[in-house]
mmCIF file of C-alpha atoms and ligand atoms in Angstrom:
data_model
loop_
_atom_site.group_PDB
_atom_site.id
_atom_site.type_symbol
_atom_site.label_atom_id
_atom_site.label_comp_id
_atom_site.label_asym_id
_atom_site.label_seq_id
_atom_site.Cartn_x
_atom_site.Cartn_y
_atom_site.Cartn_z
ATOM 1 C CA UNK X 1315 1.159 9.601 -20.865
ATOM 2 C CA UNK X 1316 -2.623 11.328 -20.406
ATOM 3 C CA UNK X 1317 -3.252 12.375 -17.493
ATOM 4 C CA UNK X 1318 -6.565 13.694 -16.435
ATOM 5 C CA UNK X 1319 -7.240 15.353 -12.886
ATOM 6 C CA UNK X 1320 -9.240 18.169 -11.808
ATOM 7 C CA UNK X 1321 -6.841 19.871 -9.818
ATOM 8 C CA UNK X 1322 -4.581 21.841 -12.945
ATOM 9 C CA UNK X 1323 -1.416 22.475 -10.257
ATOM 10 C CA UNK X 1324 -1.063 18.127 -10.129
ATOM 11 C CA UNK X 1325 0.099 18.608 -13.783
ATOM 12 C CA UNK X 1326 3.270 19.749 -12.204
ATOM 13 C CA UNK X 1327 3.717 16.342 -10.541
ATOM 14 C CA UNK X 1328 4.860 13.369 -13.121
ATOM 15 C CA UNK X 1329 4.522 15.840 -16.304
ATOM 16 C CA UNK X 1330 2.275 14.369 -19.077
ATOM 17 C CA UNK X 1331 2.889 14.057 -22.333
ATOM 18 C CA UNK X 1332 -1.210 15.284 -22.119
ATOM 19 C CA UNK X 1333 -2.603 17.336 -19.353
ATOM 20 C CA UNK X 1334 -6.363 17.349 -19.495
ATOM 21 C CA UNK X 1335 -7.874 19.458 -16.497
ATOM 22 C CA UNK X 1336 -11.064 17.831 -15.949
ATOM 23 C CA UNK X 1337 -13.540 15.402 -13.672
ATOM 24 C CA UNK X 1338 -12.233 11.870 -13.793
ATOM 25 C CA UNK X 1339 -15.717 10.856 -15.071
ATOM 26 C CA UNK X 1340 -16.168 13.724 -17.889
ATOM 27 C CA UNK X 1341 -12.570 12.955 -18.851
ATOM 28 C CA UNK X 1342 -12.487 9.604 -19.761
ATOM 29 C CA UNK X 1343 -15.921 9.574 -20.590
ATOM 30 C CA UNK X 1344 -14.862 11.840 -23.931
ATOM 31 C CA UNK X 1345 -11.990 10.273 -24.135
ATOM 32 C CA UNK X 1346 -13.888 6.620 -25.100
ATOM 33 C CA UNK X 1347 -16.335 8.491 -27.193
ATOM 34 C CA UNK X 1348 -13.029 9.723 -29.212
ATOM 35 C CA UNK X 1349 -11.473 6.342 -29.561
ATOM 36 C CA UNK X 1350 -14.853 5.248 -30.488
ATOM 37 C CA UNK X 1351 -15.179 7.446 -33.243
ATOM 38 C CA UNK X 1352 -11.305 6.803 -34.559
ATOM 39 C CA UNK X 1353 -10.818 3.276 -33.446
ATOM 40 C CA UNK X 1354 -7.877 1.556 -32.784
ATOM 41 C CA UNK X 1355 -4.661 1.813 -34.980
ATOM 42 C CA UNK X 1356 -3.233 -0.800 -35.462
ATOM 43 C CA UNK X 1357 -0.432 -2.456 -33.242
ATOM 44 C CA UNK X 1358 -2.424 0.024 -30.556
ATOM 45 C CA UNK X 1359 -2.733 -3.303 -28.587
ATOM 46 C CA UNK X 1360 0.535 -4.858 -28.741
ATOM 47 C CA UNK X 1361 1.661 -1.334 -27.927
ATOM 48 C CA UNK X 1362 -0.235 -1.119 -25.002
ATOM 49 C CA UNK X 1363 0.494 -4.891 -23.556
ATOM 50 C CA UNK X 1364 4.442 -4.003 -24.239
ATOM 51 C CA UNK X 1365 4.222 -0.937 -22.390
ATOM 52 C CA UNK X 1366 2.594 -2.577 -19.165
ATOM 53 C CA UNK X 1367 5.479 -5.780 -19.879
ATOM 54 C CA UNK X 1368 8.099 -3.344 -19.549
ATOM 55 C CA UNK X 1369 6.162 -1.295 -16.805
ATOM 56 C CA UNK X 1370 5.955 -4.919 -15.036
ATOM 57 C CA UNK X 1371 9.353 -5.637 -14.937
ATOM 58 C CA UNK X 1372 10.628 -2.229 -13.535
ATOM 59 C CA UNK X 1373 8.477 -1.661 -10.551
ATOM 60 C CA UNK X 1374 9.601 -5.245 -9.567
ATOM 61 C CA UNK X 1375 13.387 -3.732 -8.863
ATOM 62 C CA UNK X 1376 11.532 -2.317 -6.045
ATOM 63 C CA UNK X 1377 12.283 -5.334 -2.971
ATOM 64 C CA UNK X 1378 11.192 -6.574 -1.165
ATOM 65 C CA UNK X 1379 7.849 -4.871 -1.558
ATOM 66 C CA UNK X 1380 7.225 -5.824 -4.815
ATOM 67 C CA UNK X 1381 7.341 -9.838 -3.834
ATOM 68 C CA UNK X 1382 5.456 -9.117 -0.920
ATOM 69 C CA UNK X 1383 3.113 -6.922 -2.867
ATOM 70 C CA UNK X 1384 2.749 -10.193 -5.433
ATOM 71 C CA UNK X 1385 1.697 -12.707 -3.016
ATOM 72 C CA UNK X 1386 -1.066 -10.617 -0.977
ATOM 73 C CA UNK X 1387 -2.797 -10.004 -4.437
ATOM 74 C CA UNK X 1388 -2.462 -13.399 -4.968
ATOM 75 C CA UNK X 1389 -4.017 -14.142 -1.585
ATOM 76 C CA UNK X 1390 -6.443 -11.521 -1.074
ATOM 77 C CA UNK X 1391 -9.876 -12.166 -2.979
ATOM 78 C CA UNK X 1392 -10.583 -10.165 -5.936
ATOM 79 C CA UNK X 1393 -13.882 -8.227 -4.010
ATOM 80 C CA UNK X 1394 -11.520 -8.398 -0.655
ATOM 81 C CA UNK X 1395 -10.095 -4.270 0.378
ATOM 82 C CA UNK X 1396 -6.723 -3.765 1.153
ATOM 83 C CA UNK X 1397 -6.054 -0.462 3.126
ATOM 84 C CA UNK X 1398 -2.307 0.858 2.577
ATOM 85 C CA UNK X 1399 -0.815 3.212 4.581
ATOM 86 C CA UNK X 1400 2.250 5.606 4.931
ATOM 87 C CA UNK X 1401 5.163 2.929 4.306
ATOM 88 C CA UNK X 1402 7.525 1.489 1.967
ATOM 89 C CA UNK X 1403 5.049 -1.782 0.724
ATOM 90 C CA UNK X 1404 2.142 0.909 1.071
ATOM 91 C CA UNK X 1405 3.947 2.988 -1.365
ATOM 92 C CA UNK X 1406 5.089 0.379 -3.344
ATOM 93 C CA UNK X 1407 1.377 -0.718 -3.807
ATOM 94 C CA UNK X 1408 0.183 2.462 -5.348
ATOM 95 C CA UNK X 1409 1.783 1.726 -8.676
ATOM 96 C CA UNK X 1410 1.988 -2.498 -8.347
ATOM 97 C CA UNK X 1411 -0.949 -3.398 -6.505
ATOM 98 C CA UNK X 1412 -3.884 -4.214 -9.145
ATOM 99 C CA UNK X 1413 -7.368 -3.309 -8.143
ATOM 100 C CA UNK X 1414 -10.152 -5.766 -9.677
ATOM 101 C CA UNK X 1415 -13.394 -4.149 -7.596
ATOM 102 C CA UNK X 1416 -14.406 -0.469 -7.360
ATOM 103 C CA UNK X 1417 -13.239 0.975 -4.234
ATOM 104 C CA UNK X 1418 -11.318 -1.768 -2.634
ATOM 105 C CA UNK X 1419 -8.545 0.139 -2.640
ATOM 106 C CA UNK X 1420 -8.419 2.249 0.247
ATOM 107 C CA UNK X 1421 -5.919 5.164 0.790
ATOM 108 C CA UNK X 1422 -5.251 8.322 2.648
ATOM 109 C CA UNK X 1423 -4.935 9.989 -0.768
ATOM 110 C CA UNK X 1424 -2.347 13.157 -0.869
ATOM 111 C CA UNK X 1425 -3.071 13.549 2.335
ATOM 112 C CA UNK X 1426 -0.702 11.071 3.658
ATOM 113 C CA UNK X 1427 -1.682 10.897 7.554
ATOM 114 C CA UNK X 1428 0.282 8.211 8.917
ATOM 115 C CA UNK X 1429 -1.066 6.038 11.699
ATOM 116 C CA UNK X 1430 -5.009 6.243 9.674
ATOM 117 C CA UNK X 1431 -4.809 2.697 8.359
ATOM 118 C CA UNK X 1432 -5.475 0.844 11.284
ATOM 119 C CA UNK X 1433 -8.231 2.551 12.526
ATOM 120 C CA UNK X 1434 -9.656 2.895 9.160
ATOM 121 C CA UNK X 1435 -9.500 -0.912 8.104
ATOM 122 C CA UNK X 1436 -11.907 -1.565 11.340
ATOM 123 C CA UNK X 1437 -14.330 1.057 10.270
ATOM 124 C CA UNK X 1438 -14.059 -0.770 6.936
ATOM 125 C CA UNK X 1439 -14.528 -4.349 8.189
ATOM 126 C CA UNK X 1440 -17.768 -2.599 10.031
ATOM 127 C CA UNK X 1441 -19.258 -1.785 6.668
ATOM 128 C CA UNK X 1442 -18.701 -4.755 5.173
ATOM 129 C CA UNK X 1443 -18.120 -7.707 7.484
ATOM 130 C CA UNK X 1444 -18.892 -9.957 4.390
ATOM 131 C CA UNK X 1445 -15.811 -9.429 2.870
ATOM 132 C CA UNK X 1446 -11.939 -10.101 3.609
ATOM 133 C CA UNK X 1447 -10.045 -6.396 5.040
ATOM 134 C CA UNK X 1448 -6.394 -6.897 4.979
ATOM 135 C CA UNK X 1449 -4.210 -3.490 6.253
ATOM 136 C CA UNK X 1450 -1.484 -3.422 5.262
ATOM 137 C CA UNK X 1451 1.292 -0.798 7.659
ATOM 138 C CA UNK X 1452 4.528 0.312 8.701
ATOM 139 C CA UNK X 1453 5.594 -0.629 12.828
ATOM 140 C CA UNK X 1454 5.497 3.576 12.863
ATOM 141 C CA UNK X 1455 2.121 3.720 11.555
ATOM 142 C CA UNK X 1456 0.698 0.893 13.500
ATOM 143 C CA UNK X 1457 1.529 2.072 16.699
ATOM 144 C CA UNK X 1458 -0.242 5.321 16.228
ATOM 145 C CA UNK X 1459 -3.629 3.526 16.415
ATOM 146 C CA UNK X 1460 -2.280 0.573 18.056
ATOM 147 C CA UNK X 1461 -4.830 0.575 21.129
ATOM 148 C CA UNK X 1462 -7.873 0.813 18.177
ATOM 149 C CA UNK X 1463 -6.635 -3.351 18.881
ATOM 150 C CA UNK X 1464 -8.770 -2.934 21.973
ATOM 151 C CA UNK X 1465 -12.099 -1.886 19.980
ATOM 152 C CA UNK X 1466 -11.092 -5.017 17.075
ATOM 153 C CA UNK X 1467 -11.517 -7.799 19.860
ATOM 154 C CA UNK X 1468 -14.163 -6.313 22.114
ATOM 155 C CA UNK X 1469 -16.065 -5.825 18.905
ATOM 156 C CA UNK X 1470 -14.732 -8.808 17.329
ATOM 157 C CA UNK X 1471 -14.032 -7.134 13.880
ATOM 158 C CA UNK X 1472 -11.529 -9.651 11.506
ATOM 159 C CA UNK X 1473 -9.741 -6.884 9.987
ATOM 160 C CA UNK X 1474 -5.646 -8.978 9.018
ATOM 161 C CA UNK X 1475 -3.368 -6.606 9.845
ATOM 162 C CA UNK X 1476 0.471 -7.104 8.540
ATOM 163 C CA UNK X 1477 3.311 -5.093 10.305
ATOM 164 C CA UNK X 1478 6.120 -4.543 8.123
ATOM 165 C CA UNK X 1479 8.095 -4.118 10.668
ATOM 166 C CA UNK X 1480 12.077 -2.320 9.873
ATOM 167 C CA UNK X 1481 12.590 -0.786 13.089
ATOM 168 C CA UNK X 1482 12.341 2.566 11.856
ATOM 169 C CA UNK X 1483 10.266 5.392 10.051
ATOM 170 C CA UNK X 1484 11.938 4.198 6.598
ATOM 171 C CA UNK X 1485 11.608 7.002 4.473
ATOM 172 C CA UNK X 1486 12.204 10.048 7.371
ATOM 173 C CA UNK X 1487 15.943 7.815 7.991
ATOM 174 C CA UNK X 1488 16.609 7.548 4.414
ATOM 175 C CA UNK X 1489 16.221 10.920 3.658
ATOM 176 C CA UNK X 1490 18.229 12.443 6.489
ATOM 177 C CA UNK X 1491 20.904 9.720 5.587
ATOM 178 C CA UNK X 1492 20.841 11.571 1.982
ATOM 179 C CA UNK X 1493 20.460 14.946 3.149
ATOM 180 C CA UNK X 1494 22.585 15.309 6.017
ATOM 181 C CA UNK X 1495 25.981 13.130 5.735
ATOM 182 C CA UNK X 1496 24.157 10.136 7.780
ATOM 183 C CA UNK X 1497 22.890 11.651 10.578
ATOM 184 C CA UNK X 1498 19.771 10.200 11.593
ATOM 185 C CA UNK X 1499 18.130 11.333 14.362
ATOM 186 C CA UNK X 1500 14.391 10.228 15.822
ATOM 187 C CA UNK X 1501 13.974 8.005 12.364
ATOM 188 C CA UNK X 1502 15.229 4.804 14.292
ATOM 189 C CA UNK X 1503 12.668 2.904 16.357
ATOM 190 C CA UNK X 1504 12.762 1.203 19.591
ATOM 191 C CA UNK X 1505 9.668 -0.891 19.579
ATOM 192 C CA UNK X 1506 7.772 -3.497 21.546
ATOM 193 C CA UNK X 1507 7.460 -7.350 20.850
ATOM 194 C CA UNK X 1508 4.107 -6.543 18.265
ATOM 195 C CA UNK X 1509 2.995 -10.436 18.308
ATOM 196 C CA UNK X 1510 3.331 -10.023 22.495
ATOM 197 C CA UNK X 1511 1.593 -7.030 21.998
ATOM 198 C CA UNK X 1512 -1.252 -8.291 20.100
ATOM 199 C CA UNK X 1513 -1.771 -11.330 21.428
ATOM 200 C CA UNK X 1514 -2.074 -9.438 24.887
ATOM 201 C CA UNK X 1515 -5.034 -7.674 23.866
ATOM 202 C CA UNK X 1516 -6.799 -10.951 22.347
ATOM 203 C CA UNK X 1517 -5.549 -10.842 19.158
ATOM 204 C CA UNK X 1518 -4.253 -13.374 17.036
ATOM 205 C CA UNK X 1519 -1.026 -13.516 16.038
ATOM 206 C CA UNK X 1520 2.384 -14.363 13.953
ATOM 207 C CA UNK X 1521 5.761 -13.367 13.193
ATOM 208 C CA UNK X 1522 7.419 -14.588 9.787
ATOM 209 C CA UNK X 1523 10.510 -12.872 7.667
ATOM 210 C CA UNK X 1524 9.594 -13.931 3.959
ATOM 211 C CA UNK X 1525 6.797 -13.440 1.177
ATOM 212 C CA UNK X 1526 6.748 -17.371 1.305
ATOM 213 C CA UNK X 1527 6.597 -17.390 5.299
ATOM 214 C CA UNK X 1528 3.975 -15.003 5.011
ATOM 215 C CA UNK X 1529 1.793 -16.422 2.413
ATOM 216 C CA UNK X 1530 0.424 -19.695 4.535
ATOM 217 C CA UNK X 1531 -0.401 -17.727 7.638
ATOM 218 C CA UNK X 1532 -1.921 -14.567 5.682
ATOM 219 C CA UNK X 1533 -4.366 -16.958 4.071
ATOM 220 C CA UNK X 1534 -5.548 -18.875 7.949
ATOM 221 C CA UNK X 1535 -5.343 -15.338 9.372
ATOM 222 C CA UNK X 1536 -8.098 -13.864 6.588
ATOM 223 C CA UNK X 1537 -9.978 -17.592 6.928
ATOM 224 C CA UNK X 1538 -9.957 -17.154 10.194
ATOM 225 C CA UNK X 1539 -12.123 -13.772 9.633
ATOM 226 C CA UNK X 1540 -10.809 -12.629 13.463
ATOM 227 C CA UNK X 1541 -8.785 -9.966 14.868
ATOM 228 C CA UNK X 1542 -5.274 -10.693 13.445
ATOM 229 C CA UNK X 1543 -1.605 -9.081 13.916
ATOM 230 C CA UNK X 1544 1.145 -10.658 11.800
ATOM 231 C CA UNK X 1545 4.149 -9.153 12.019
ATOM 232 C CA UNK X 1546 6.988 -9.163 8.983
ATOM 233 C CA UNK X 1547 10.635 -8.419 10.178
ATOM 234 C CA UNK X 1548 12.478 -6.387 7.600
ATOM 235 C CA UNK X 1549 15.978 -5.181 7.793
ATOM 236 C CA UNK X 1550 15.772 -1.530 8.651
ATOM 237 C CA UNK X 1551 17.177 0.190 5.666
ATOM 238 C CA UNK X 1552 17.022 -2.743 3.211
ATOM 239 C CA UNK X 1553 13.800 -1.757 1.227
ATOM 240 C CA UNK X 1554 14.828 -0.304 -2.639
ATOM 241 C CA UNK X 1555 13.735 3.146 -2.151
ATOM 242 C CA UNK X 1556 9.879 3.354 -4.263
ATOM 243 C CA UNK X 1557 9.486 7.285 -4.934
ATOM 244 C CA UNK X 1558 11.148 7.231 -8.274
ATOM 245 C CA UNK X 1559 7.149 5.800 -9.756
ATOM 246 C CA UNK X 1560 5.580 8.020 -7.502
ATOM 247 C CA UNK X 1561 7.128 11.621 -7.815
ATOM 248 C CA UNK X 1562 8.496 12.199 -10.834
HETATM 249 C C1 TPP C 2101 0.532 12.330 10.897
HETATM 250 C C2 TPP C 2101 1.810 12.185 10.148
HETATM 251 N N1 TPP C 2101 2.989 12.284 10.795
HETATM 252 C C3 TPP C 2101 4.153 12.161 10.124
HETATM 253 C C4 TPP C 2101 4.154 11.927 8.781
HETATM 254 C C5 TPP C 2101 5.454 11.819 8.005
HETATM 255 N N2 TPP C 2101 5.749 10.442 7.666
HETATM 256 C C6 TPP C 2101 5.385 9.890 6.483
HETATM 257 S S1 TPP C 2101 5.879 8.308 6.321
HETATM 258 C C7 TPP C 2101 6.602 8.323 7.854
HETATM 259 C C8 TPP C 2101 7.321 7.115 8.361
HETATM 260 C C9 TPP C 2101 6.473 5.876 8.379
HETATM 261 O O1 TPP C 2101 7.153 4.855 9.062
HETATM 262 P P1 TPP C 2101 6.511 3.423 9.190
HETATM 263 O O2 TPP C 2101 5.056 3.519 9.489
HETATM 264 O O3 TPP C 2101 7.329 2.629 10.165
HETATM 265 O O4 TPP C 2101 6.662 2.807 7.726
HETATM 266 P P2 TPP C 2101 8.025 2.565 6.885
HETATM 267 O O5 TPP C 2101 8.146 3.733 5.937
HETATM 268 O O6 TPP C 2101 9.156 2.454 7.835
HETATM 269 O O7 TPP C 2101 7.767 1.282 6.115
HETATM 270 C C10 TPP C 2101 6.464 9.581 8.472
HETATM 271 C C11 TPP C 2101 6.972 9.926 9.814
HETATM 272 C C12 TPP C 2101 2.891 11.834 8.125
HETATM 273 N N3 TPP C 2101 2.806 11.580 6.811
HETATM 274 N N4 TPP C 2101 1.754 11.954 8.824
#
C-alpha cells in the first residue's frame, strides 16, 4: 500500500508499505509521471483487478451495511451526492461506497461531528438543486439537526434522508459492551416514531426493514425531488462491527 497525505503523523494510522508526505495533487501527479516513464509490468493489471476482487469480497462481511451500501449506489445517479455521517452504514461507506463524480462524496472528514449530515445535505441540495442529495444517518445523528426538517419544507429543499435507525448510538454501546463487562450506559436510545415525526413537519415519509424494502421507495422518494424521511429499522446491536478497514 502507498499512501500519500500531507499530514506525516497519519502515517501512523493504517501503516503503508510507502509513506509519501506530500499534497494529494503533487503526489500522484509524480507518481503517474513515474509509471509513465517505467510502464506497466506485466500481470500489473490482473494484479491490481485481483486485489480489488479480494478487497470486494471482504468489506462485504460487513452486514447489513454493505447490502444496504450496494443498492443506494445502485440507486443513486452517478453525478447524485451522498452525505454520510457518524454511523455504522456511514462508516461502512468510506471504504465500499464508489464515488464516480468529483466531490459527491461528502463527509465530516477526521473531524467526525455527529449530527452535521442533516443540516449539511440541505445546504448541499441549496447549491445544487439540479441534482439528487441523498443523506445518509444514524437515529443519534439525525436527531441532532432534526428541527433543520422545519427549514427543508418551508424552503422546499428535496434532500432523501434515510434513518438507519438501531435504537442506539451503535458504536459508543459496542464499545462499553467490550470495555466494561456489558455495561452500557446512555448508548441505548429511547426515540420518537421518526416517520410521525417527519410527516408532522410536512415531510414525506416511510418506514421499511430491508435493502429490498428500501430500494422501491428510495428511488420515488429521490423522483419525487421533495423533503423526504425514510426510516430503516435495524436491530440494535446487529450491525458487523466496520473499524477493522478503517483503523488499522
Ligand atoms: C458532536 C459529537 N458528539 C459525539 C460524538 C461521538 N460519537 C460518534 S458516533 C456516535 C454514535 C452515533 O450514533 P447514531 O447516529 O445513532 O449512529 P449508529 O452508529 O448507531 O449507526 C457518537 C456518540 C461525535 N463524534 N461527535
Amino acid at each position: 500500500m502507498i499512501r500519500i497525505d500531507i499530514d506525516p503523523d497519519e502515517m501512523t494510522r493504517f501503516r503503508p508499505d510507502v509513506g509519501v508526505v506530500a499534497d494529494a495533487v503533487d503526489g500522484t501527479r509524480a507518481l503517474l509521471e513515474e509509471i509513465g516513464r517505467q510502464g506497466h509490468h506485466p500481470g500489473d493489471l490482473e494484479r491490481i483487478a485481483a486485489a480489488k476482487a479480494t478487497a470486494g469480497k471482504n468489506i462485504r462481511e460487513i452486514q447489513p451495511q454493505m447490502d444496504y451500501l450496494d443498492m443506494m449506489r445502485d440507486v443513486l445517479p452517478r453525478d447524485g451526492f451522498f452525505v454520510e455521517e457518524l454511523c455504522q452504514v456511514g462508516f461502512a461507506s468510506n471504504f465500499g461506497f464508489p464515488i464516480y463524480e468529483p466531490r459527491t462524496y461528502v463527509t465530516t472528514g477526521y473531524q467526525g461531528t455527529l449530527g452535521y449530515g442533516f443540516p449539511t445535505a440541505l445546504g448541499v441540495k441549496v447549491g445544487r438543486p439540479d441534482r439528487a442529495v441523498l443523506s445518509i444517518i444514524g437515529d443519534g445523528g439525525f436527531l441532532f439537526g432534526m428541527p433543520e426538517l422545519a427549514s427543508a419544507v418551508q424552503q422546499d429543499i428535496g434532500v432523501v434522508t434515510v434513518i438507519f435507525n438501531n435504537n442506539s448510538y451503535a458504536n459508543v454501546r459496542r464499545d462499553q459492551q467490550r470495555l466494561y463487562d456489558g455495561h452500557v450506559i446512555g448508548a441505548e436510545l429511547e426515540n420518537p416514531d421518526m416517520v410521525k415525526l417527519a410527516e408532522s413537519f410536512g415531510a414525506d415519509a416511510w418506514r421499511v426493514d430491508s435493502p429490498a424494502t428500501l430500494r422501491p421507495v428510495l428511488e420515488k422518494a429521490i423522483d419525487n425531488n421533495r423533503p423526504a424521511v425514510i426510516d430503516v429499522t435495524i436491530e440494535r446491536g446487529s450491525e458487523t462491527s466496520p473499524w477493522k478497514y478503517i483503523v488499522g
